[in-house]
Short mmCIF file of C-alpha atoms and ligand atoms in Angstrom, two decimals:
data_model
loop_
_atom_site.label_atom_id
_atom_site.label_comp_id
_atom_site.label_asym_id
_atom_site.label_seq_id
_atom_site.Cartn_x
_atom_site.Cartn_y
_atom_site.Cartn_z
CA UNK K 276 40.88 11.81 -5.87
CA UNK K 277 37.11 11.87 -5.67
CA UNK K 278 35.80 11.69 -2.14
CA UNK K 279 33.30 9.13 -0.96
CA UNK K 280 30.02 10.44 0.38
CA UNK K 281 27.38 8.86 2.55
CA UNK K 282 23.72 9.87 2.30
CA UNK K 283 21.90 10.42 5.59
CA UNK K 284 18.10 10.42 5.54
CA UNK K 285 15.35 10.91 8.11
CA UNK K 286 11.65 10.92 7.23
CA UNK K 287 8.63 12.82 8.42
CA UNK K 288 5.58 10.84 7.33
CA UNK K 289 2.04 12.21 7.57
CA UNK K 290 -0.78 9.69 7.55
CA UNK K 291 -4.48 10.57 7.34
CA UNK K 292 -6.38 8.44 9.81
CA UNK K 293 -9.42 6.46 8.69
CA UNK K 294 -11.86 7.94 11.21
CA UNK K 295 -15.40 8.73 10.03
CA UNK K 296 -15.30 12.22 11.54
CA UNK K 297 -12.66 14.92 11.99
CA UNK K 298 -10.28 15.17 14.92
CA UNK K 299 -12.03 17.98 16.86
CA UNK K 300 -15.57 18.13 15.43
CA UNK K 301 -18.28 15.88 14.02
CA UNK K 302 -17.78 16.78 10.34
CA UNK K 303 -17.24 13.92 7.91
CA UNK K 304 -13.71 13.14 6.73
CA UNK K 305 -15.04 11.86 3.41
CA UNK K 306 -12.84 12.83 0.48
CA UNK K 307 -14.25 15.29 -2.08
CA UNK K 308 -17.73 16.83 -1.78
CA UNK K 309 -18.60 20.35 -2.91
CA UNK K 310 -16.10 22.87 -1.44
CA UNK K 311 -16.77 23.86 2.18
CA UNK K 312 -19.70 21.48 2.66
CA UNK K 313 -17.88 19.24 5.17
CA UNK K 314 -17.35 22.09 7.61
CA UNK K 315 -18.66 23.62 10.83
CA UNK K 316 -17.65 26.49 13.17
CA UNK K 317 -14.87 24.37 14.75
CA UNK K 318 -13.02 23.30 11.60
CA UNK K 319 -13.36 26.76 10.03
CA UNK K 320 -11.92 28.44 13.13
CA UNK K 321 -14.94 30.54 14.14
CA UNK K 322 -14.50 32.55 17.36
CA UNK K 323 -16.16 30.94 20.34
CA UNK K 324 -16.18 27.43 18.94
CA UNK K 325 -14.47 24.73 20.98
CA UNK K 326 -12.64 21.56 19.87
CA UNK K 327 -13.54 18.16 21.33
CA UNK K 328 -11.06 15.34 20.77
CA UNK K 329 -12.16 12.30 18.73
CA UNK K 330 -11.36 9.22 20.84
CA UNK K 331 -10.74 7.07 17.76
CA UNK K 332 -7.79 9.29 16.79
CA UNK K 333 -6.04 8.47 20.06
CA UNK K 334 -6.73 4.78 19.57
CA UNK K 335 -5.39 4.69 16.01
CA UNK K 336 -2.30 6.72 16.96
CA UNK K 337 -1.58 4.42 19.90
CA UNK K 338 -2.17 1.34 17.73
CA UNK K 339 0.41 2.55 15.21
CA UNK K 340 2.80 3.34 18.06
CA UNK K 341 2.40 -0.13 19.56
CA UNK K 342 2.92 -1.79 16.19
CA UNK K 343 6.15 0.21 15.72
CA UNK K 344 7.55 -0.63 19.16
CA UNK K 345 7.01 2.83 20.66
CA UNK K 346 6.44 3.79 24.26
CA UNK K 347 2.97 5.29 24.69
CA UNK K 348 2.86 8.61 26.53
CA UNK K 349 -0.09 7.91 28.78
CA UNK K 350 -0.38 11.58 29.73
CA UNK K 351 0.00 13.59 26.58
CA UNK K 352 -1.41 16.91 25.43
CA UNK K 353 -1.96 19.20 22.47
CA UNK K 354 -0.10 22.37 21.56
CA UNK K 355 -0.81 25.23 19.20
CA UNK K 356 1.63 25.71 16.35
CA UNK K 357 1.11 29.30 15.26
CA UNK K 358 1.45 30.34 11.65
CA UNK K 359 -0.53 32.42 9.20
CA UNK K 360 -1.71 30.92 5.96
CA UNK K 361 -5.11 31.06 4.29
CA UNK K 362 -5.62 27.27 4.37
CA UNK K 363 -5.32 27.41 8.18
CA UNK K 364 -8.47 29.17 9.45
CA UNK K 365 -7.50 29.40 13.16
CA UNK K 366 -4.05 30.78 12.33
CA UNK K 367 -2.67 27.93 14.36
CA UNK K 368 -2.55 24.20 13.88
CA UNK K 369 -3.40 21.96 16.82
CA UNK K 370 -0.48 19.53 17.08
CA UNK K 371 1.74 17.97 19.74
CA UNK K 372 5.19 19.34 20.47
CA UNK K 373 6.07 18.75 24.10
CA UNK K 374 4.36 15.44 24.84
CA UNK K 375 3.75 13.45 21.65
CA UNK K 376 1.61 10.33 22.09
CA UNK K 377 4.33 7.85 21.02
CA UNK K 378 8.10 7.91 21.40
CA UNK K 379 11.24 5.84 20.88
CA UNK K 380 10.09 3.09 18.57
CA UNK K 381 11.65 1.27 15.66
CA UNK K 382 10.65 -0.34 12.40
CA UNK K 383 12.59 -3.41 11.26
CA UNK K 384 13.35 -3.47 7.58
CA UNK K 385 14.89 -6.05 5.29
CA UNK K 386 16.72 -5.17 2.09
CA UNK K 387 16.90 -6.97 -1.25
CA UNK K 388 20.21 -8.65 -0.31
CA UNK K 389 18.79 -9.91 2.99
CA UNK K 390 20.41 -7.25 5.20
CA UNK K 391 18.28 -6.45 8.24
CA UNK K 392 18.19 -3.12 9.98
CA UNK K 393 16.11 -1.20 12.50
CA UNK K 394 15.05 2.36 11.65
CA UNK K 395 14.39 4.20 14.89
CA UNK K 396 11.26 6.28 15.35
CA UNK K 397 11.79 9.47 17.26
CA UNK K 398 8.10 10.14 17.86
CA UNK K 399 4.57 9.94 16.54
CA UNK K 400 2.23 12.84 17.21
CA UNK K 401 -1.40 13.63 16.47
CA UNK K 402 -2.43 16.77 14.63
CA UNK K 403 -5.05 18.27 12.34
CA UNK K 404 -4.77 18.67 8.58
CA UNK K 405 -5.13 22.05 6.86
CA UNK K 406 -7.61 23.05 4.14
CA UNK K 407 -6.74 23.25 0.48
CA UNK K 408 -6.01 26.25 -1.71
CA UNK K 409 -7.23 26.08 -5.27
CA UNK K 410 -5.46 28.51 -7.58
CA UNK K 411 -7.31 29.59 -10.69
CA UNK K 412 -4.66 31.12 -12.93
CA UNK K 413 -7.18 31.92 -15.66
CA UNK K 414 -9.41 34.05 -13.42
CA UNK K 415 -6.35 35.13 -11.40
CA UNK K 416 -7.97 34.24 -8.08
CA UNK K 417 -7.42 31.66 -5.35
CA UNK K 418 -10.15 29.75 -3.57
CA UNK K 419 -9.99 27.94 -0.27
CA UNK K 420 -11.76 24.67 0.54
CA UNK K 421 -11.93 23.72 4.24
CA UNK K 422 -13.32 20.21 3.71
CA UNK K 423 -9.90 18.75 4.65
CA UNK K 424 -9.40 21.18 7.54
CA UNK K 425 -9.43 19.16 10.77
CA UNK K 426 -8.99 15.74 9.17
CA UNK K 427 -6.89 13.75 11.68
CA UNK K 428 -3.25 13.08 10.94
CA UNK K 429 -0.43 11.34 12.66
CA UNK K 430 3.12 12.44 11.90
CA UNK K 431 5.72 9.72 12.22
CA UNK K 432 9.20 11.19 12.66
CA UNK K 433 12.15 8.85 12.14
CA UNK K 434 15.70 9.29 13.35
CA UNK K 435 18.23 10.02 10.56
CA UNK K 436 18.96 6.28 10.27
CA UNK K 437 18.50 5.61 6.56
CA UNK K 438 21.39 5.62 4.11
CA UNK K 439 19.88 4.97 0.68
CA UNK K 440 16.71 5.22 -1.38
CA UNK K 441 16.33 1.45 -1.01
CA UNK K 442 16.25 1.73 2.78
CA UNK K 443 13.77 4.60 2.59
CA UNK K 444 11.41 2.63 0.39
CA UNK K 445 11.72 -0.51 2.52
CA UNK K 446 10.88 1.61 5.58
CA UNK K 447 7.88 3.25 3.91
CA UNK K 448 6.56 -0.04 2.58
CA UNK K 449 6.81 -1.63 6.01
CA UNK K 450 5.12 1.35 7.62
CA UNK K 451 2.36 1.39 5.02
CA UNK K 452 1.68 -2.33 5.32
CA UNK K 453 1.58 -2.14 9.12
CA UNK K 454 -0.84 0.79 9.12
CA UNK K 455 -3.04 -0.86 6.50
CA UNK K 456 -3.17 -4.05 8.57
CA UNK K 457 -4.19 -1.94 11.57
CA UNK K 458 -6.94 -0.36 9.49
CA UNK K 459 -5.73 3.06 10.67
CA UNK K 460 -5.37 4.41 7.12
CA UNK K 461 -5.39 3.29 3.50
CA UNK K 462 -1.98 5.00 3.06
CA UNK K 463 -2.29 5.99 -0.58
CA UNK K 464 0.67 8.11 -1.61
CA UNK K 465 -0.93 9.19 -4.86
CA UNK K 466 -4.07 10.41 -3.07
CA UNK K 467 -2.21 12.07 -0.23
CA UNK K 468 -3.41 9.86 2.62
CA UNK K 469 0.29 9.08 3.16
CA UNK K 470 2.84 11.85 2.55
CA UNK K 471 6.55 11.53 3.11
CA UNK K 472 8.91 14.48 3.55
CA UNK K 473 12.54 13.51 3.01
CA UNK K 474 15.25 15.13 5.14
CA UNK K 475 18.61 14.50 3.52
CA UNK K 476 22.22 15.43 4.09
CA UNK K 477 25.53 14.06 2.86
CA UNK K 478 28.84 13.65 4.65
CA UNK K 479 32.20 12.16 3.85
CA UNK K 480 32.35 8.49 4.70
CA UNK K 481 33.85 8.22 8.17
CA UNK K 482 32.85 11.73 9.30
CA UNK K 483 31.40 11.82 12.81
CA UNK K 484 29.08 14.81 12.37
CA UNK K 485 26.05 14.99 10.12
CA UNK K 486 26.03 17.50 7.29
CA UNK K 487 23.43 20.25 6.85
CA UNK K 488 20.12 18.80 5.70
CA UNK K 489 17.41 19.93 3.35
CA UNK K 490 13.79 18.83 3.51
CA UNK K 491 11.99 17.75 0.34
CA UNK K 492 8.23 17.86 -0.08
CA UNK K 493 5.67 16.92 -2.72
CA UNK K 494 6.76 13.33 -3.20
CA UNK K 495 3.74 11.29 -4.23
CA UNK K 496 5.08 7.95 -5.36
CA UNK K 497 7.91 5.59 -4.39
CA UNK K 498 9.48 6.29 -7.76
CA UNK K 499 9.41 10.03 -7.17
CA UNK K 500 11.00 9.49 -3.75
CA UNK K 501 13.83 7.38 -5.19
CA UNK K 502 14.50 9.90 -7.96
CA UNK K 503 14.36 12.87 -5.59
CA UNK K 504 16.88 11.22 -3.25
CA UNK K 505 19.39 10.52 -6.05
CA UNK K 506 18.96 14.04 -7.38
CA UNK K 507 19.32 15.78 -4.00
CA UNK K 508 22.37 13.72 -3.06
CA UNK K 509 24.08 14.74 -6.32
CA UNK K 510 23.08 18.39 -5.85
CA UNK K 511 24.53 18.56 -2.33
CA UNK K 512 27.76 16.82 -3.33
CA UNK K 513 28.18 19.29 -6.20
CA UNK K 514 27.79 22.23 -3.81
CA UNK K 515 30.33 20.81 -1.37
CA UNK K 516 32.83 19.81 -4.06
CA UNK K 517 32.76 23.32 -5.51
CA UNK K 518 33.54 24.80 -2.10
CA UNK K 519 30.01 25.93 -1.21
CA UNK K 520 27.78 25.21 1.76
CA UNK K 521 24.44 23.42 1.73
CA UNK K 522 21.68 25.71 3.01
CA UNK K 523 19.10 24.29 5.39
CA UNK K 524 15.87 24.81 3.51
CA UNK K 525 12.64 23.22 2.35
CA UNK K 526 12.60 22.21 -1.30
CA UNK K 527 9.75 21.16 -3.55
CA UNK K 528 10.28 18.23 -5.89
CA UNK K 529 8.92 18.50 -9.42
CA UNK K 530 8.69 14.93 -10.66
CA UNK K 531 7.95 15.88 -14.28
CA UNK K 532 11.01 18.08 -14.57
CA UNK K 533 13.00 15.82 -12.20
CA UNK K 534 14.46 18.61 -10.11
CA UNK K 535 13.71 20.43 -6.86
CA UNK K 536 13.60 24.12 -6.06
CA UNK K 537 13.77 26.03 -2.77
CA UNK K 538 10.39 26.82 -1.15
CA UNK K 539 11.51 28.50 2.03
CA UNK K 540 14.80 28.72 3.81
CA UNK K 541 14.99 27.39 7.32
CA UNK K 542 18.44 28.51 8.36
CA UNK K 543 17.09 28.83 11.82
CA UNK K 544 14.23 26.54 12.64
CA UNK K 545 11.03 28.55 12.24
CA UNK K 546 9.60 30.01 15.37
CA UNK K 547 6.07 28.74 15.62
CA UNK K 548 5.53 30.11 19.14
CA UNK K 549 4.20 26.77 20.31
CA UNK K 550 2.18 26.79 23.50
CA UNK K 551 -0.19 24.30 25.15
CA UNK K 552 -3.69 24.50 23.68
CA UNK K 553 -5.86 25.92 26.49
CA UNK K 554 -9.09 24.70 24.83
CA UNK K 555 -8.23 21.01 25.18
CA UNK K 556 -7.78 19.03 28.37
CA UNK K 557 -4.70 16.80 28.60
CA UNK K 558 -5.22 13.26 27.32
CA UNK K 559 -4.95 10.54 29.94
CA UNK K 560 -4.63 7.02 28.59
CA UNK K 561 -5.34 4.79 31.58
CA UNK K 562 -3.70 1.39 31.97
CA UNK K 563 -7.08 -0.22 31.28
CA UNK K 564 -7.60 1.77 28.10
CA UNK K 565 -4.10 0.95 26.89
CA UNK K 566 -4.68 -2.73 27.60
CA UNK K 567 -7.92 -2.56 25.67
CA UNK K 568 -6.13 -1.03 22.67
CA UNK K 569 -3.41 -3.68 22.92
CA UNK K 570 -5.93 -6.49 23.03
CA UNK K 571 -7.54 -5.21 19.86
CA UNK K 572 -4.29 -5.14 17.86
CA UNK K 573 -4.89 -7.30 14.79
CA UNK K 574 -2.53 -9.91 13.50
CA UNK K 575 0.30 -8.25 11.53
CA UNK K 576 2.44 -9.68 8.75
CA UNK K 577 5.00 -11.56 10.90
CA UNK K 578 2.34 -13.41 12.94
CA UNK K 579 0.26 -14.05 9.84
CA UNK K 580 3.27 -15.66 8.16
CA UNK K 581 3.72 -18.07 11.04
CA UNK K 582 0.02 -18.93 11.15
CA UNK K 583 -0.29 -19.49 7.39
CA UNK K 584 2.49 -22.03 7.61
CA UNK K 585 1.04 -23.85 10.58
CA UNK K 586 -2.63 -23.67 9.69
CA UNK K 587 -2.52 -23.96 5.89
CA UNK K 588 0.91 -25.49 5.21
CA UNK K 589 1.56 -23.05 2.40
CA UNK K 590 5.07 -22.73 0.92
CA UNK K 591 7.10 -19.77 2.28
CA UNK K 592 7.14 -18.19 -1.15
CA UNK K 593 3.34 -18.06 -1.34
CA UNK K 594 3.08 -16.79 2.22
CA UNK K 595 5.54 -13.97 1.58
CA UNK K 596 3.59 -12.69 -1.40
CA UNK K 597 0.08 -13.06 0.00
CA UNK K 598 0.81 -11.42 3.35
CA UNK K 599 2.58 -8.56 1.63
CA UNK K 600 -0.80 -6.97 0.88
CA UNK K 601 -3.62 -6.80 3.37
CA UNK K 602 -6.14 -7.05 0.55
CA UNK K 603 -4.61 -10.29 -0.78
CA UNK K 604 -4.42 -11.76 2.72
CA UNK K 605 -8.08 -10.87 3.33
CA UNK K 606 -9.19 -12.45 0.05
CA UNK K 607 -7.06 -15.51 0.75
CA UNK K 608 -8.57 -16.02 4.20
CA UNK K 609 -12.16 -15.42 3.13
CA UNK K 610 -11.92 -17.66 0.07
CA UNK K 611 -10.21 -20.44 1.98
CA UNK K 612 -12.87 -20.26 4.69
CA UNK K 613 -15.47 -21.06 2.01
CA UNK K 614 -13.76 -23.70 -0.14
CA UNK K 615 -11.26 -25.08 2.35
CA UNK K 616 -8.54 -25.42 -0.29
CA UNK K 617 -5.71 -23.06 0.73
CA UNK K 618 -3.14 -24.10 -1.87
CA UNK K 619 -5.59 -23.74 -4.76
CA UNK K 620 -6.69 -20.33 -3.50
CA UNK K 621 -3.06 -19.30 -3.22
CA UNK K 622 -2.40 -20.53 -6.77
CA UNK K 623 -5.22 -18.41 -8.17
CA UNK K 624 -4.01 -15.34 -6.29
CA UNK K 625 -0.34 -15.74 -7.16
CA UNK K 626 -0.97 -16.86 -10.72
CA UNK K 627 -3.91 -15.40 -12.61
CA UNK K 628 -4.74 -12.59 -10.16
CA UNK K 629 -1.18 -11.26 -10.17
CA UNK K 630 -0.91 -11.70 -13.92
CA UNK K 631 -4.05 -9.67 -14.65
CA UNK K 632 -3.11 -7.08 -12.02
CA UNK K 633 0.29 -6.55 -13.64
CA UNK K 634 -1.22 -6.43 -17.10
CA UNK K 635 -3.63 -3.70 -15.98
CA UNK K 636 -1.02 -2.00 -13.84
CA UNK K 637 -3.32 -2.18 -10.79
CA UNK K 638 -2.71 -2.52 -7.06
CA UNK K 639 -4.17 -5.29 -4.90
CA UNK K 640 -6.27 -2.58 -3.19
CA UNK K 641 -8.28 -2.30 -6.39
CA UNK K 642 -9.29 -5.95 -6.50
CA UNK K 643 -13.08 -6.05 -6.58
CA UNK K 644 -14.13 -9.67 -6.97
CA UNK K 645 -15.80 -11.43 -4.09
CA UNK K 646 -14.14 -14.42 -2.36
CA UNK K 647 -17.39 -16.36 -2.83
CA UNK K 648 -16.98 -16.24 -6.62
CA UNK K 649 -13.38 -17.39 -6.54
CA UNK K 650 -14.35 -20.20 -4.17
CA UNK K 651 -17.16 -21.26 -6.51
CA UNK K 652 -14.75 -21.36 -9.45
CA UNK K 653 -12.27 -23.49 -7.51
CA UNK K 654 -15.03 -25.92 -6.57
CA UNK K 655 -16.19 -26.21 -10.18
CA UNK K 656 -12.69 -27.17 -11.31
CA UNK K 657 -12.41 -29.62 -8.43
CA UNK K 658 -15.66 -31.33 -9.30
CA UNK K 659 -14.61 -31.56 -12.93
CA UNK K 660 -17.38 -29.26 -14.09
CA UNK K 661 -15.00 -27.16 -16.18
CA UNK K 662 -11.47 -27.77 -17.34
CA UNK K 663 -8.43 -25.68 -16.43
CA UNK K 664 -8.39 -23.69 -19.62
CA UNK K 665 -12.04 -22.68 -19.36
CA UNK K 666 -11.50 -21.87 -15.68
CA UNK K 667 -8.84 -19.31 -16.59
CA UNK K 668 -11.16 -17.78 -19.11
CA UNK K 669 -14.00 -17.61 -16.57
CA UNK K 670 -11.66 -16.12 -13.98
CA UNK K 671 -10.87 -13.11 -16.15
CA UNK K 672 -14.60 -12.29 -15.92
CA UNK K 673 -14.63 -12.91 -12.18
CA UNK K 674 -11.72 -10.48 -11.85
CA UNK K 675 -13.17 -7.85 -14.13
CA UNK K 676 -16.92 -8.00 -13.50
CA UNK K 677 -17.22 -10.23 -10.44
CA UNK K 678 -19.50 -12.59 -12.41
CA UNK K 679 -20.90 -15.71 -10.71
CA UNK K 680 -18.99 -18.65 -12.26
CA UNK K 681 -21.80 -21.23 -12.12
CA UNK K 682 -24.30 -18.97 -13.77
CA UNK K 683 -21.77 -17.75 -16.31
CA UNK K 684 -20.70 -21.26 -17.32
CA UNK K 685 -24.32 -22.29 -17.63
CA UNK K 686 -25.20 -19.32 -19.81
CA UNK K 687 -22.16 -19.64 -22.08
CA UNK K 688 -22.34 -23.44 -22.32
CA UNK K 689 -18.78 -23.94 -21.07
CA UNK K 690 -19.35 -27.09 -19.03
CA UNK K 691 -16.67 -29.71 -19.44
CA UNK K 692 -17.46 -32.21 -22.15
CA UNK K 693 -16.84 -35.68 -20.75
CA UNK K 694 -19.29 -37.67 -22.75
CA UNK K 695 -17.07 -40.63 -23.67
CA UNK K 696 -18.95 -41.52 -26.84
CA UNK K 697 -18.84 -37.97 -28.20
CA UNK K 698 -15.20 -37.57 -27.31
CA UNK K 699 -14.24 -40.88 -28.86
CA UNK K 700 -15.89 -39.78 -32.08
CA UNK K 701 -14.01 -36.48 -32.10
CA UNK K 702 -10.72 -38.22 -31.34
CA UNK K 703 -11.24 -40.71 -34.17
CA UNK K 704 -12.01 -37.89 -36.58
CA UNK K 705 -8.87 -35.99 -35.63
CA UNK K 706 -6.74 -39.15 -35.88
CA UNK K 707 -7.96 -39.98 -39.37
CA UNK K 708 -7.56 -36.36 -40.48
CA UNK K 709 -3.90 -36.26 -39.36
CA UNK K 710 -2.15 -39.37 -40.70
CA UNK K 711 1.22 -37.59 -40.69
CA UNK K 712 1.10 -36.95 -36.96
CA UNK K 713 -0.02 -40.50 -36.28
CA UNK K 714 2.98 -41.75 -38.26
CA UNK K 715 5.28 -39.40 -36.34
CA UNK K 716 3.92 -40.70 -33.08
CA UNK K 717 4.42 -44.32 -34.17
CA UNK K 718 8.02 -43.54 -35.08
CA UNK K 719 8.64 -42.27 -31.55
CA UNK K 720 8.03 -38.52 -31.79
CA UNK K 721 6.24 -37.81 -28.53
CA UNK K 722 5.38 -34.20 -29.49
CA UNK K 723 2.94 -35.54 -32.07
CA UNK K 724 0.69 -36.59 -29.19
CA UNK K 725 0.58 -33.03 -27.87
CA UNK K 726 -0.40 -31.75 -31.28
CA UNK K 727 -3.26 -34.24 -31.57
CA UNK K 728 -4.52 -33.41 -28.06
CA UNK K 729 -4.52 -29.76 -29.06
CA UNK K 730 -6.55 -30.52 -32.17
CA UNK K 731 -9.15 -32.48 -30.21
CA UNK K 732 -9.39 -29.70 -27.60
CA UNK K 733 -9.90 -27.17 -30.33
CA UNK K 734 -12.56 -29.28 -32.04
CA UNK K 735 -14.41 -29.46 -28.70
CA UNK K 736 -14.40 -25.68 -28.37
CA UNK K 737 -11.89 -25.97 -25.52
CA UNK K 738 -14.40 -27.79 -23.32
CA UNK K 739 -13.22 -31.39 -23.54
CA UNK K 740 -12.00 -33.16 -20.44
CA UNK K 741 -8.22 -33.17 -21.08
CA UNK K 742 -7.59 -36.40 -19.13
CA UNK K 743 -10.18 -38.26 -21.12
CA UNK K 744 -8.80 -36.90 -24.37
CA UNK K 745 -5.32 -38.09 -23.42
CA UNK K 746 -6.61 -41.48 -22.40
CA UNK K 747 -8.74 -42.00 -25.49
CA UNK K 748 -5.96 -40.86 -27.81
CA UNK K 749 -3.37 -43.20 -26.29
CA UNK K 750 -5.81 -46.02 -26.47
CA UNK K 751 -6.70 -45.43 -30.10
CA UNK K 752 -3.11 -44.81 -31.21
CA UNK K 753 -1.79 -47.91 -29.50
CA UNK K 754 -4.43 -50.04 -31.15
CA UNK K 755 -3.60 -48.82 -34.63
P1 ADP I 91 12.66 19.93 12.86
O1 ADP I 91 11.96 19.81 14.16
O2 ADP I 91 13.35 21.21 12.65
O3 ADP I 91 11.82 19.54 11.70
P2 ADP I 91 14.08 17.51 13.60
O4 ADP I 91 15.36 17.51 14.29
O5 ADP I 91 12.89 17.13 14.36
O6 ADP I 91 13.89 18.91 12.91
O7 ADP I 91 14.22 16.52 12.38
C1 ADP I 91 13.29 16.40 11.41
C2 ADP I 91 13.67 15.21 10.54
O8 ADP I 91 14.94 15.42 9.95
C3 ADP I 91 13.79 13.91 11.32
O9 ADP I 91 13.18 12.89 10.55
C4 ADP I 91 15.28 13.68 11.43
O10 ADP I 91 15.59 12.31 11.40
C5 ADP I 91 15.80 14.33 10.16
N1 ADP I 91 17.17 14.85 10.31
C6 ADP I 91 17.66 15.59 11.31
N2 ADP I 91 18.95 15.92 11.08
C7 ADP I 91 19.28 15.36 9.88
C8 ADP I 91 20.47 15.36 9.07
N3 ADP I 91 21.57 16.01 9.42
N4 ADP I 91 20.44 14.69 7.91
C9 ADP I 91 19.32 14.05 7.51
N5 ADP I 91 18.18 14.04 8.21
C10 ADP I 91 18.16 14.69 9.39
MG1 MG I 92 9.73 18.80 11.55
ZN1 ZN I 93 -16.20 20.64 11.48
#
């Protein structure tokens, strides 16, 4: 009989912090730039140079720790993790081993079926990123670019509390949303500002000990993570079922080929010869400083949800969707502040905005239109300056090119036509041109009315005031 296996997963998540400068020097963290132009003696590991800690890194790390229910280590310090690799100019990485800045937190997740669960966080530590190797197979050489060297990272280490790909993705989404709300990082998996390494083992259901785990790297989308988890679970079960033993090792996932291969074996944890970094003084986070950081914590999703209900009276469904993306929540709040019409703003975001976003396969982060333009559009509809159909048409241009609705409508002559005399004439023309539909209507077929309204709208170039058209049509038909 086939045995039942349980998947056990713990994550190590690296997040690039959104500071302007690097963790131990004043170089810019800006992405790109010509190779080795964002560098100085510190971040290229020159002898005699000394690191100075960026205060903002501590504040972001603590903010993430507070938002994930961690205890803040008010006296923490940095350690050197020694290893030799060309992207690491000092031959050690400055990280935290003994006294990480945050410990013992948890992230609450909710699954599709409503199940709630807390994923415990073992620790969060601060460290520096490495440079980048660029391999040129054609010339058969490798280049190194230190622009990324010294960019601040936090590593968030979870306990092995997750049991499925669904839980992993719920955890990562929650983490990403929280960090985005804090403004500590943009957390883009595809650009590497959030990177998740998946530690996974399997064990028979009911077993008390964990199995041997592997660690998977190079996962740059939620889809890749889900696929890699399914694949690695199956691979480990195969090994065990055929009498073998899983080897503790680091594996690299190839999402195109949908399989992973061993990078380095880790049968014994590697010996990095950690020791306290003698160039950096210990970090003391005073009670006052911690209070200051706490007082600056922005509103996160749960509090926002409560406030949106109280302040704007939005339906729960709308609130859930809008607060699920910081960008949507920001646009919602800014637009509502201008036009004071929360439900209409919500409708535009949940309806047309989402529709276009899906059609273009874009994320809310890429939305570029200004709240002022959406507010202007909403006001124009409210004042009856354009009808609903034209508004949708105008909105596609707001979304795509951030056009100014008033100006655009003026230029294109899209103002609502509510000149009663003109409309009456058009309605009469349509009625006399469609005797069959009029007859249908008289004999009780209500759809005939819809058809006639459509014809009048079309004849007006889509600009007619639909209420007036309906009113005039009923009037004329009833008098026939
Ligand atoms: P190391 O320091 O060698 O990287 P840790 O014990 O700190 O190892 O664990 C690293 C990650 O692996 C953590 O996220 C942890 O939850 C996860 N992990 C540890 N043991 C297991 C296991 N048996 N199965 C799955 N994940 C595990
Ligand atoms: Mg580790
Ligand atoms: Zn530098």
